[in-house]
Every structure is written in structure tokens, then in C-alpha cells.
Tab-separated table of N, CA, C and O in Angstrom:
chain	number	residue	atom	x	y	z
A	254	MET	N	57.163	-106.733	-91.180
A	254	MET	CA	57.471	-108.176	-91.407
A	254	MET	C	56.273	-109.083	-90.987
A	254	MET	O	55.707	-108.820	-89.920
A	255	GLU	N	56.077	-110.151	-91.744
A	255	GLU	CA	55.126	-111.119	-91.336
A	255	GLU	C	55.616	-112.150	-90.399
A	255	GLU	O	56.820	-112.614	-90.559
A	256	TYR	N	54.839	-112.501	-89.426
A	256	TYR	CA	55.288	-113.532	-88.363
A	256	TYR	C	54.367	-114.658	-88.395
A	256	TYR	O	53.297	-114.555	-87.974
A	257	PRO	N	54.733	-115.858	-89.035
A	257	PRO	CA	53.824	-116.953	-89.196
A	257	PRO	C	53.467	-117.727	-87.879
A	257	PRO	O	52.586	-118.495	-87.872
A	258	TYR	N	54.264	-117.444	-86.811
A	258	TYR	CA	54.024	-118.235	-85.572
A	258	TYR	C	54.049	-117.207	-84.460
A	258	TYR	O	54.784	-116.269	-84.379
A	259	GLU	N	53.180	-117.599	-83.453
A	259	GLU	CA	53.214	-116.809	-82.210
A	259	GLU	C	52.833	-117.787	-81.018
A	259	GLU	O	52.145	-118.683	-81.289
A	260	ILE	N	53.344	-117.295	-79.857
A	260	ILE	CA	53.034	-118.129	-78.643
A	260	ILE	C	52.864	-117.108	-77.562
A	260	ILE	O	53.593	-116.160	-77.494
A	261	GLU	N	51.952	-117.374	-76.647
A	261	GLU	CA	51.612	-116.543	-75.444
A	261	GLU	C	52.377	-117.168	-74.335
A	261	GLU	O	52.421	-118.381	-74.155
A	262	MET	N	52.867	-116.247	-73.490
A	262	MET	CA	53.558	-116.522	-72.261
A	262	MET	C	53.206	-115.590	-71.177
A	262	MET	O	52.616	-114.567	-71.491
A	263	LYS	N	53.645	-115.874	-69.975
A	263	LYS	CA	53.439	-114.983	-68.808
A	263	LYS	C	54.682	-114.897	-68.017
A	263	LYS	O	55.462	-115.710	-67.748
A	264	VAL	N	54.933	-113.619	-67.553
A	264	VAL	CA	56.114	-113.334	-66.729
A	264	VAL	C	55.860	-113.926	-65.259
A	264	VAL	O	54.823	-113.711	-64.728
A	265	ARG	N	56.850	-114.579	-64.853
A	265	ARG	CA	56.799	-115.170	-63.390
A	265	ARG	C	57.671	-114.084	-62.545
A	265	ARG	O	58.691	-113.582	-63.007
A	266	ASP	N	57.182	-114.103	-61.260
A	266	ASP	CA	57.871	-113.133	-60.343
A	266	ASP	C	59.314	-113.227	-60.279
A	266	ASP	O	60.038	-112.308	-60.315
A	267	TYR	N	59.827	-114.503	-60.260
A	267	TYR	CA	61.213	-114.726	-59.941
A	267	TYR	C	62.035	-114.352	-61.316
A	267	TYR	O	63.256	-114.299	-61.045
A	268	GLU	N	61.493	-114.046	-62.336
A	268	GLU	CA	62.213	-113.570	-63.524
A	268	GLU	C	62.620	-112.042	-63.497
A	268	GLU	O	63.283	-111.662	-64.396
A	269	CYS	N	62.118	-111.330	-62.523
A	269	CYS	CA	62.371	-109.846	-62.448
A	269	CYS	C	63.406	-109.677	-61.480
A	269	CYS	O	63.848	-110.404	-60.509
A	270	ASP	N	64.084	-108.465	-61.771
A	270	ASP	CA	65.224	-108.077	-60.877
A	270	ASP	C	64.689	-107.024	-59.888
A	270	ASP	O	63.623	-106.747	-59.623
A	271	ILE	N	65.598	-106.425	-59.205
A	271	ILE	CA	65.379	-105.473	-58.135
A	271	ILE	C	64.528	-104.314	-58.584
A	271	ILE	O	63.864	-103.758	-57.722
A	272	GLN	N	64.645	-104.022	-59.749
A	272	GLN	CA	63.838	-102.833	-60.351
A	272	GLN	C	62.406	-103.214	-60.699
A	272	GLN	O	61.649	-102.428	-61.109
A	273	GLY	N	62.020	-104.547	-60.484
A	273	GLY	CA	60.719	-104.882	-60.774
A	273	GLY	C	60.383	-105.110	-62.182
A	273	GLY	O	59.199	-105.159	-62.641
A	274	ILE	N	61.337	-105.279	-63.071
A	274	ILE	CA	61.280	-105.644	-64.426
A	274	ILE	C	61.941	-106.879	-64.773
A	274	ILE	O	62.867	-107.373	-64.141
A	275	VAL	N	61.438	-107.553	-65.901
A	275	VAL	CA	62.162	-108.802	-66.421
A	275	VAL	C	63.680	-108.532	-66.548
A	275	VAL	O	64.094	-107.574	-67.227
A	276	ASN	N	64.526	-109.369	-65.923
A	276	ASN	CA	65.899	-109.171	-66.168
A	276	ASN	C	66.275	-109.461	-67.480
A	276	ASN	O	65.644	-110.198	-68.272
A	277	ASN	N	67.248	-108.694	-68.106
A	277	ASN	CA	67.537	-108.745	-69.548
A	277	ASN	C	67.875	-110.174	-69.983
A	277	ASN	O	67.598	-110.578	-71.067
A	278	SER	N	68.520	-111.010	-69.091
A	278	SER	CA	68.963	-112.316	-69.500
A	278	SER	C	67.804	-113.238	-69.686
A	278	SER	O	67.810	-114.227	-70.392
A	279	VAL	N	66.604	-112.962	-69.001
A	279	VAL	CA	65.549	-113.796	-69.090
A	279	VAL	C	64.904	-113.736	-70.505
A	279	VAL	O	64.328	-114.767	-70.935
A	280	TYR	N	65.016	-112.712	-71.148
A	280	TYR	CA	64.465	-112.448	-72.506
A	280	TYR	C	65.086	-113.605	-73.447
A	280	TYR	O	64.298	-114.089	-74.285
A	281	GLN	N	66.242	-113.947	-73.239
A	281	GLN	CA	66.825	-115.051	-74.162
A	281	GLN	C	66.197	-116.373	-73.900
A	281	GLN	O	65.877	-117.091	-74.784
A	282	ASN	N	65.705	-116.574	-72.627
A	282	ASN	CA	64.918	-117.777	-72.359
A	282	ASN	C	63.548	-117.806	-73.059
A	282	ASN	O	63.170	-118.773	-73.615
A	283	TYR	N	62.866	-116.623	-73.067
A	283	TYR	CA	61.579	-116.460	-73.798
A	283	TYR	C	61.788	-116.765	-75.248
A	283	TYR	O	61.014	-117.529	-75.811
A	284	LEU	N	62.855	-116.138	-75.862
A	284	LEU	CA	63.072	-116.353	-77.305
A	284	LEU	C	63.385	-117.852	-77.589
A	284	LEU	O	62.876	-118.347	-78.553
A	285	GLU	N	64.259	-118.422	-76.739
A	285	GLU	CA	64.584	-119.877	-77.053
A	285	GLU	C	63.353	-120.770	-76.827
A	285	GLU	O	63.180	-121.634	-77.726
A	286	HIS	N	62.514	-120.632	-75.865
A	286	HIS	CA	61.329	-121.388	-75.699
A	286	HIS	C	60.431	-121.184	-76.802
A	286	HIS	O	60.020	-122.215	-77.398
A	287	ALA	N	60.208	-120.085	-77.286
A	287	ALA	CA	59.402	-119.775	-78.441
A	287	ALA	C	59.917	-120.518	-79.737
A	287	ALA	O	59.214	-121.135	-80.513
A	288	ARG	N	61.294	-120.385	-80.000
A	288	ARG	CA	61.850	-121.100	-81.137
A	288	ARG	C	61.596	-122.581	-81.016
A	288	ARG	O	61.263	-123.194	-82.003
A	289	HIS	N	61.906	-123.243	-79.919
A	289	HIS	CA	61.715	-124.592	-79.668
A	289	HIS	C	60.219	-125.017	-79.927
A	289	HIS	O	60.044	-126.094	-80.552
A	290	GLU	N	59.352	-124.234	-79.463
A	290	GLU	CA	57.866	-124.471	-79.679
A	290	GLU	C	57.549	-124.368	-81.065
A	290	GLU	O	56.721	-125.174	-81.620
A	291	TYR	N	58.050	-123.432	-81.773
A	291	TYR	CA	57.847	-123.280	-83.208
A	291	TYR	C	58.396	-124.400	-84.039
A	291	TYR	O	57.657	-125.021	-84.948
A	292	LEU	N	59.585	-124.838	-83.637
A	292	LEU	CA	60.150	-126.035	-84.313
A	292	LEU	C	59.252	-127.315	-84.081
A	292	LEU	O	58.916	-128.063	-84.996
A	293	ARG	N	58.940	-127.527	-82.783
A	293	ARG	CA	58.095	-128.566	-82.449
A	293	ARG	C	56.707	-128.591	-83.233
A	293	ARG	O	56.210	-129.648	-83.700
A	294	SER	N	56.164	-127.433	-83.293
A	294	SER	CA	54.860	-127.267	-84.069
A	294	SER	C	54.923	-127.566	-85.516
A	294	SER	O	53.943	-127.789	-86.211
A	295	ASN	N	56.144	-127.530	-85.991
A	295	ASN	CA	56.593	-127.915	-87.354
A	295	ASN	C	57.085	-129.252	-87.599
A	295	ASN	O	57.692	-129.648	-88.640
A	296	GLY	N	57.016	-130.141	-86.520
A	296	GLY	CA	57.450	-131.424	-86.653
A	296	GLY	C	59.018	-131.620	-86.538
A	296	GLY	O	59.552	-132.672	-86.947
A	297	VAL	N	59.674	-130.605	-86.085
A	297	VAL	CA	61.121	-130.632	-85.982
A	297	VAL	C	61.599	-130.961	-84.463
A	297	VAL	O	61.109	-130.207	-83.613
A	298	SER	N	62.176	-132.088	-84.386
A	298	SER	CA	62.597	-132.582	-83.003
A	298	SER	C	64.131	-132.449	-82.763
A	298	SER	O	65.009	-133.034	-83.593
A	299	PHE	N	64.597	-131.536	-81.835
A	299	PHE	CA	66.083	-131.456	-81.791
A	299	PHE	C	66.656	-132.736	-81.302
A	299	PHE	O	67.687	-133.034	-81.773
A	300	ALA	N	66.026	-133.539	-80.446
A	300	ALA	CA	66.499	-134.784	-79.996
A	300	ALA	C	66.735	-135.747	-81.217
A	300	ALA	O	67.782	-136.345	-81.355
A	301	GLU	N	65.809	-135.788	-82.018
A	301	GLU	CA	65.837	-136.771	-83.193
A	301	GLU	C	66.961	-136.325	-84.078
A	301	GLU	O	67.706	-137.082	-84.683
A	302	MET	N	67.069	-134.868	-84.338
A	302	MET	CA	68.006	-134.415	-85.185
A	302	MET	C	69.421	-134.667	-84.603
A	302	MET	O	70.465	-135.224	-85.314
A	303	HIS	N	69.606	-134.478	-83.343
A	303	HIS	CA	70.908	-134.678	-82.678
A	303	HIS	C	71.271	-136.243	-82.722
A	303	HIS	O	72.374	-136.472	-83.004
A	304	ASN	N	70.334	-137.064	-82.617
A	304	ASN	CA	70.633	-138.510	-82.734
A	304	ASN	C	71.123	-138.925	-84.019
A	304	ASN	O	71.797	-139.913	-84.229
A	305	ARG	N	70.831	-138.111	-85.033
A	305	ARG	CA	71.358	-138.261	-86.540
A	305	ARG	C	72.696	-137.476	-86.704
A	305	ARG	O	73.175	-137.455	-87.823
A	306	GLY	N	73.127	-136.828	-85.608
A	306	GLY	CA	74.381	-136.000	-85.786
A	306	GLY	C	74.182	-134.609	-86.340
A	306	GLY	O	75.115	-133.912	-86.726
A	307	VAL	N	72.940	-134.082	-86.359
A	307	VAL	CA	72.515	-132.754	-86.850
A	307	VAL	C	72.233	-131.927	-85.644
A	307	VAL	O	71.377	-132.218	-84.806
A	308	ASP	N	72.997	-130.868	-85.512
A	308	ASP	CA	72.898	-129.909	-84.370
A	308	ASP	C	72.832	-128.462	-84.846
A	308	ASP	O	73.566	-127.965	-85.546
A	309	ALA	N	71.688	-127.809	-84.409
A	309	ALA	CA	71.484	-126.328	-84.746
A	309	ALA	C	71.938	-125.599	-83.491
A	309	ALA	O	71.686	-125.991	-82.421
A	310	VAL	N	72.867	-124.565	-83.698
A	310	VAL	CA	73.364	-123.802	-82.596
A	310	VAL	C	73.285	-122.357	-82.900
A	310	VAL	O	73.376	-121.879	-84.071
A	311	VAL	N	73.031	-121.556	-81.857
A	311	VAL	CA	72.974	-120.087	-81.923
A	311	VAL	C	74.461	-119.631	-82.140
A	311	VAL	O	75.246	-119.924	-81.451
A	312	ALA	N	74.567	-118.815	-83.218
A	312	ALA	CA	75.873	-118.209	-83.541
A	312	ALA	C	75.908	-116.690	-83.046
A	312	ALA	O	76.993	-116.263	-82.752
A	313	ARG	N	74.791	-116.014	-83.021
A	313	ARG	CA	74.753	-114.664	-82.650
A	313	ARG	C	73.326	-114.215	-82.211
A	313	ARG	O	72.336	-114.679	-82.859
A	314	ILE	N	73.257	-113.321	-81.316
A	314	ILE	CA	71.954	-112.849	-80.868
A	314	ILE	C	72.130	-111.275	-80.780
A	314	ILE	O	73.005	-110.796	-80.147
A	315	GLU	N	71.146	-110.519	-81.415
A	315	GLU	CA	71.018	-109.186	-81.229
A	315	GLU	C	69.601	-108.835	-80.613
A	315	GLU	O	68.588	-109.365	-81.050
A	316	MET	N	69.645	-108.076	-79.466
A	316	MET	CA	68.370	-107.826	-78.849
A	316	MET	C	68.227	-106.248	-78.601
A	316	MET	O	69.127	-105.620	-78.097
A	317	ALA	N	67.127	-105.752	-78.962
A	317	ALA	CA	66.810	-104.342	-78.756
A	317	ALA	C	65.663	-104.254	-77.766
A	317	ALA	O	64.552	-104.642	-78.054
A	318	PHE	N	65.955	-103.800	-76.555
A	318	PHE	CA	64.860	-103.712	-75.475
A	318	PHE	C	64.063	-102.340	-75.670
A	318	PHE	O	64.626	-101.291	-75.668
A	319	LYS	N	62.738	-102.545	-75.711
A	319	LYS	CA	61.917	-101.352	-75.936
A	319	LYS	C	61.071	-100.957	-74.730
A	319	LYS	O	61.238	-99.894	-74.155
A	320	THR	N	60.142	-101.853	-74.328
A	320	THR	CA	59.288	-101.616	-73.141
A	320	THR	C	59.407	-102.781	-72.166
A	320	THR	O	59.097	-103.880	-72.591
A	321	PRO	N	59.706	-102.522	-70.894
A	321	PRO	CA	59.962	-103.649	-70.046
A	321	PRO	C	58.590	-104.447	-69.634
A	321	PRO	O	57.577	-103.781	-69.597
A	322	LEU	N	58.888	-105.641	-69.502
A	322	LEU	CA	57.770	-106.506	-68.951
A	322	LEU	C	57.929	-106.483	-67.455
A	322	LEU	O	59.003	-106.483	-66.953
A	323	ARG	N	56.743	-106.794	-66.800
A	323	ARG	CA	56.714	-106.692	-65.280
A	323	ARG	C	56.047	-108.006	-64.838
A	323	ARG	O	55.445	-108.677	-65.584
A	324	PRO	N	56.229	-108.373	-63.528
A	324	PRO	CA	55.555	-109.608	-62.987
A	324	PRO	C	54.023	-109.717	-63.364
A	324	PRO	O	53.307	-108.718	-63.258
A	325	GLY	N	53.711	-110.772	-63.855
A	325	GLY	CA	52.240	-111.058	-64.214
A	325	GLY	C	51.905	-110.602	-65.615
A	325	GLY	O	50.760	-110.934	-66.087
A	326	ASP	N	52.776	-109.975	-66.274
A	326	ASP	CA	52.410	-109.505	-67.680
A	326	ASP	C	52.269	-110.705	-68.578
A	326	ASP	O	53.025	-111.592	-68.526
A	327	ASP	N	51.214	-110.784	-69.413
A	327	ASP	CA	51.073	-111.753	-70.441
A	327	ASP	C	51.703	-111.076	-71.673
A	327	ASP	O	51.612	-109.910	-71.774
A	328	PHE	N	52.366	-111.930	-72.429
A	328	PHE	CA	53.074	-111.399	-73.630
A	328	PHE	C	52.977	-112.399	-74.740
A	328	PHE	O	52.847	-113.601	-74.499
A	329	ILE	N	53.245	-111.948	-75.954
A	329	ILE	CA	53.262	-112.781	-77.179
A	329	ILE	C	54.688	-112.635	-77.829
A	329	ILE	O	55.181	-111.553	-78.040
A	330	VAL	N	55.220	-113.781	-78.157
A	330	VAL	CA	56.377	-113.801	-78.930
A	330	VAL	C	56.081	-114.311	-80.332
A	330	VAL	O	55.417	-115.318	-80.556
A	331	LYS	N	56.593	-113.611	-81.353
A	331	LYS	CA	56.314	-113.848	-82.807
A	331	LYS	C	57.675	-114.204	-83.417
A	331	LYS	O	58.653	-113.642	-83.085
A	332	ILE	N	57.542	-115.085	-84.405
A	332	ILE	CA	58.735	-115.520	-85.100
A	332	ILE	C	58.512	-115.615	-86.649
A	332	ILE	O	57.533	-115.866	-87.137
A	333	ASN	N	59.694	-115.215	-87.288
A	333	ASN	CA	59.820	-115.279	-88.724
A	333	ASN	C	61.151	-115.821	-88.981
A	333	ASN	O	62.162	-115.417	-88.289
A	334	VAL	N	61.319	-116.821	-89.877
A	334	VAL	CA	62.679	-117.329	-90.280
A	334	VAL	C	63.016	-117.062	-91.624
A	334	VAL	O	62.238	-117.224	-92.548
A	335	GLN	N	64.316	-116.583	-91.858
A	335	GLN	CA	64.809	-116.349	-93.177
A	335	GLN	C	66.204	-117.055	-93.308
A	335	GLN	O	66.770	-117.389	-92.380
A	336	LYS	N	66.724	-117.087	-94.550
A	336	LYS	CA	67.920	-117.816	-94.847
A	336	LYS	C	68.940	-116.678	-95.290
A	336	LYS	O	68.562	-116.023	-96.209
A	337	GLU	N	70.107	-116.619	-94.695
A	337	GLU	CA	71.178	-115.727	-95.229
A	337	GLU	C	72.417	-116.556	-95.306
A	337	GLU	O	73.071	-116.797	-94.207
A	338	GLY	N	72.823	-117.055	-96.459
A	338	GLY	CA	74.003	-117.894	-96.518
A	338	GLY	C	73.779	-119.243	-95.859
A	338	GLY	O	72.818	-119.918	-96.048
A	339	VAL	N	74.736	-119.549	-94.878
A	339	VAL	CA	74.565	-120.678	-94.035
A	339	VAL	C	73.812	-120.509	-92.776
A	339	VAL	O	73.460	-121.469	-92.106
A	340	LYS	N	73.342	-119.277	-92.557
A	340	LYS	CA	72.634	-118.902	-91.348
A	340	LYS	C	71.202	-119.048	-91.610
A	340	LYS	O	70.641	-118.607	-92.585
A	341	TYR	N	70.556	-119.571	-90.503
A	341	TYR	CA	68.982	-119.365	-90.413
A	341	TYR	C	68.756	-118.269	-89.521
A	341	TYR	O	69.284	-118.335	-88.354
A	342	VAL	N	68.086	-117.234	-89.896
A	342	VAL	CA	67.857	-116.078	-89.148
A	342	VAL	C	66.485	-116.014	-88.519
A	342	VAL	O	65.494	-115.990	-89.322
A	343	PHE	N	66.374	-116.098	-87.318
A	343	PHE	CA	65.050	-116.020	-86.583
A	343	PHE	C	64.934	-114.634	-86.096
A	343	PHE	O	65.551	-114.014	-85.292
A	344	HIS	N	63.862	-113.971	-86.737
A	344	HIS	CA	63.435	-112.634	-86.335
A	344	HIS	C	62.346	-112.784	-85.363
A	344	HIS	O	61.287	-113.578	-85.589
A	345	GLN	N	62.602	-112.229	-84.207
A	345	GLN	CA	61.526	-112.401	-83.060
A	345	GLN	C	61.235	-111.144	-82.511
A	345	GLN	O	62.080	-110.232	-82.244
A	346	VAL	N	60.021	-110.979	-82.140
A	346	VAL	CA	59.471	-109.879	-81.386
A	346	VAL	C	58.619	-110.299	-80.245
A	346	VAL	O	58.028	-111.355	-80.288
A	347	ILE	N	58.601	-109.447	-79.255
A	347	ILE	CA	57.817	-109.674	-77.968
A	347	ILE	C	56.950	-108.462	-77.860
A	347	ILE	O	57.508	-107.470	-77.750
A	348	TYR	N	55.593	-108.705	-77.666
A	348	TYR	CA	54.677	-107.681	-77.451
A	348	TYR	C	54.013	-107.944	-76.091
A	348	TYR	O	53.605	-109.021	-75.744
A	349	ARG	N	53.867	-106.968	-75.262
A	349	ARG	CA	53.032	-106.990	-74.087
A	349	ARG	C	51.632	-107.082	-74.523
A	349	ARG	O	51.058	-106.259	-75.287
A	350	LYS	N	50.876	-108.088	-74.061
A	350	LYS	CA	49.585	-108.402	-74.549
A	350	LYS	C	48.557	-107.284	-74.151
A	350	LYS	O	47.636	-107.007	-74.922
A	351	ALA	N	48.671	-106.730	-72.963
A	351	ALA	CA	47.607	-105.724	-72.575
A	351	ALA	C	47.416	-104.503	-73.465
A	351	ALA	O	46.300	-104.131	-73.663
A	352	ASP	N	48.535	-104.103	-74.026
A	352	ASP	CA	48.530	-102.870	-74.945
A	352	ASP	C	49.184	-103.123	-76.298
A	352	ASP	O	49.283	-102.134	-77.001
A	353	MET	N	49.648	-104.384	-76.407
A	353	MET	CA	50.471	-104.644	-77.647
A	353	MET	C	51.628	-103.735	-77.894
A	353	MET	O	51.948	-103.464	-79.052
A	354	LYS	N	52.241	-103.214	-76.802
A	354	LYS	CA	53.442	-102.381	-76.894
A	354	LYS	C	54.607	-103.343	-77.196
A	354	LYS	O	54.661	-104.369	-76.528
A	355	LEU	N	55.502	-102.977	-78.119
A	355	LEU	CA	56.683	-103.686	-78.485
A	355	LEU	C	57.528	-103.681	-77.226
A	355	LEU	O	57.935	-102.660	-76.717
A	356	SER	N	57.982	-104.963	-76.766
A	356	SER	CA	58.832	-105.050	-75.553
A	356	SER	C	60.307	-105.322	-75.991
A	356	SER	O	61.239	-104.822	-75.346
A	357	LEU	N	60.449	-106.161	-77.044
A	357	LEU	CA	61.700	-106.570	-77.462
A	357	LEU	C	61.740	-106.942	-78.913
A	357	LEU	O	60.713	-107.507	-79.437
A	358	LYS	N	62.828	-106.538	-79.609
A	358	LYS	CA	62.985	-107.017	-81.024
A	358	LYS	C	64.331	-107.774	-81.038
A	358	LYS	O	65.340	-107.269	-80.539
A	359	ALA	N	64.359	-108.956	-81.720
A	359	ALA	CA	65.605	-109.621	-81.708
A	359	ALA	C	65.905	-110.305	-83.015
A	359	ALA	O	64.898	-110.646	-83.780
A	360	ARG	N	67.131	-110.570	-83.270
A	360	ARG	CA	67.521	-111.303	-84.340
A	360	ARG	C	68.511	-112.435	-83.879
A	360	ARG	O	69.548	-112.225	-83.100
A	361	VAL	N	68.131	-113.650	-84.137
A	361	VAL	CA	68.927	-114.754	-83.668
A	361	VAL	C	69.432	-115.552	-84.909
A	361	VAL	O	68.677	-116.095	-85.740
A	362	ASP	N	70.801	-115.620	-85.099
A	362	ASP	CA	71.390	-116.227	-86.112
A	362	ASP	C	71.842	-117.649	-85.689
A	362	ASP	O	72.464	-117.862	-84.646
A	363	ALA	N	71.313	-118.677	-86.422
A	363	ALA	CA	71.702	-120.061	-86.024
A	363	ALA	C	72.281	-120.704	-87.207
A	363	ALA	O	72.174	-120.347	-88.326
A	364	VAL	N	73.265	-121.605	-87.005
A	364	VAL	CA	73.989	-122.456	-87.904
A	364	VAL	C	73.724	-123.917	-87.596
A	364	VAL	O	73.432	-124.216	-86.471
A	365	VAL	N	73.905	-124.728	-88.529
A	365	VAL	CA	73.696	-126.142	-88.338
A	365	VAL	C	74.885	-126.992	-88.715
A	365	VAL	O	75.651	-126.647	-89.769
A	366	THR	N	75.293	-127.845	-87.884
A	366	THR	CA	76.315	-128.789	-88.178
A	366	THR	C	75.885	-130.252	-88.338
A	366	THR	O	74.824	-130.626	-87.670
A	367	VAL	N	76.492	-131.025	-89.161
A	367	VAL	CA	76.230	-132.464	-89.294
A	367	VAL	C	77.544	-133.089	-88.900
A	367	VAL	O	78.570	-132.996	-89.568
A	368	ASN	N	77.521	-134.014	-87.901
A	368	ASN	CA	78.632	-134.654	-87.375
A	368	ASN	C	79.844	-133.652	-87.131
A	368	ASN	O	80.892	-133.957	-87.492
A	369	GLY	N	79.477	-132.508	-86.676
A	369	GLY	CA	80.425	-131.446	-86.262
A	369	GLY	C	80.900	-130.606	-87.352
A	369	GLY	O	81.757	-129.707	-87.161
A	370	LYS	N	80.429	-130.864	-88.636
A	370	LYS	CA	80.850	-129.982	-89.784
A	370	LYS	C	79.697	-129.033	-90.183
A	370	LYS	O	78.612	-129.448	-90.394
A	371	LEU	N	80.029	-127.820	-90.408
A	371	LEU	CA	79.109	-126.812	-90.855
A	371	LEU	C	78.454	-127.069	-92.101
A	371	LEU	O	79.244	-127.439	-93.071
A	372	VAL	N	77.066	-127.089	-92.281
A	372	VAL	CA	76.421	-127.259	-93.506
A	372	VAL	C	75.668	-126.042	-93.906
A	372	VAL	O	75.433	-125.161	-93.084
A	373	SER	N	75.310	-126.008	-95.150
A	373	SER	CA	74.617	-124.735	-95.601
A	373	SER	C	73.163	-124.869	-95.631
A	373	SER	O	72.469	-123.859	-95.742
A	374	ALA	N	72.551	-126.177	-95.393
A	374	ALA	CA	71.171	-126.275	-95.375
A	374	ALA	C	70.780	-127.643	-94.817
A	374	ALA	O	71.583	-128.630	-94.894
A	375	VAL	N	69.684	-127.655	-94.183
A	375	VAL	CA	68.991	-128.938	-93.763
A	375	VAL	C	67.586	-128.855	-93.967
A	375	VAL	O	66.859	-127.929	-93.858
A	376	PRO	N	66.974	-130.013	-94.494
A	376	PRO	CA	65.556	-129.889	-94.888
A	376	PRO	C	64.528	-129.512	-93.762
A	376	PRO	O	63.692	-128.728	-94.118
A	377	GLU	N	64.879	-129.853	-92.550
A	377	GLU	CA	63.937	-129.546	-91.400
A	377	GLU	C	63.847	-128.040	-91.243
A	377	GLU	O	62.736	-127.514	-90.994
A	378	PHE	N	64.962	-127.292	-91.451
A	378	PHE	CA	64.931	-125.843	-91.380
A	378	PHE	C	64.503	-125.169	-92.503
A	378	PHE	O	63.875	-124.156	-92.560
A	379	ASP	N	64.876	-125.664	-93.709
A	379	ASP	CA	64.614	-125.071	-94.943
A	379	ASP	C	63.002	-124.949	-95.214
A	379	ASP	O	62.481	-123.955	-95.745
A	380	LYS	N	62.176	-125.807	-94.639
A	380	LYS	CA	60.828	-125.685	-94.818
A	380	LYS	C	60.227	-124.645	-93.900
A	380	LYS	O	59.035	-124.209	-94.216
A	381	LEU	N	61.000	-124.135	-93.052
A	381	LEU	CA	60.523	-123.086	-92.140
A	381	LEU	C	60.790	-121.558	-92.717
A	381	LEU	O	60.204	-120.655	-92.131
A	382	VAL	N	61.637	-121.623	-93.636
A	382	VAL	CA	62.133	-120.198	-94.157
A	382	VAL	C	61.057	-119.495	-94.895
A	382	VAL	O	60.320	-120.028	-95.770
A	383	MET	N	60.917	-118.215	-94.549
A	383	MET	CA	59.891	-117.290	-95.129
A	383	MET	C	60.622	-116.534	-96.186
A	383	MET	O	61.687	-115.996	-95.926
A	384	ASN	N	60.054	-116.355	-97.291
A	384	ASN	CA	60.678	-115.575	-98.424
A	384	ASN	C	59.928	-114.161	-98.302
A	384	ASN	O	59.079	-113.897	-99.102
A	385	SER	N	60.413	-113.417	-97.306
A	385	SER	CA	59.882	-112.035	-97.220
A	385	SER	C	60.729	-111.061	-97.847
A	385	SER	O	61.893	-111.024	-97.929
């Protein structure tokens, strides 16, 4: 799969559990931060959309953990967006930068509401969709 966007991040000590690896819940923070930066880099503002009554929300997340990240690891999050019906599907992967080993593979399904009602499309998100 082609990933048109990527962002580098670094594991902070407090994100790790007693086993010395990133706690599974923290990966959702990494994925969300990457999505927000991706949207921002494409001129999409959550605050501006919300002020117009347009809200994108996560409907479902699937994560497959492959290789754990540890304190101080630099990593890369990559993103691809596709459309499936009313869902915007964010395919995301995380690679440990030192050896480019796959750390996590995720699928995040998001839906959009306008004034509380589900809609099938919004221009801000439609321009992000990859036809893979």
C-alpha cells in the first residue's frame, strides 16, 4: 500500500509499562496525533469544522501489534486514507526507525456528522482519499 504522509516521533519514557515497552493504549495516541498532523498539513482544521457543525469521529479501530517500541525509540507513522461507504478508512503503520521493523498496523474507521446527523461525504476529507 502507498502511504502519502508520514511523521517521525519518539517514544518517551513515561509511555512505557513495567515490561519496558510502549503500553498498548499509547499507540492510539500516536495514531491520533499522526492523523491530526496529516489533516493539518492538508489544511483541514478540526476546530473550524466543528464550528460549522461538522464533526469527524472514530467509529472503530483495529490494531495488530508486531514489534514493540521501547524508551527512546524513534519511529515513523505512515497514513493512507480510503473511502468505504460512509466511512473514511485511515490505514496506518508504525515503523521503528532504527531498523524499519513494522511495529504496528492499524485500521481506523471514521465517520462524519453534520449538526449531529451522519453524512456520506465532506469535501475536506474527500480530497484526502487515495484511490489504491
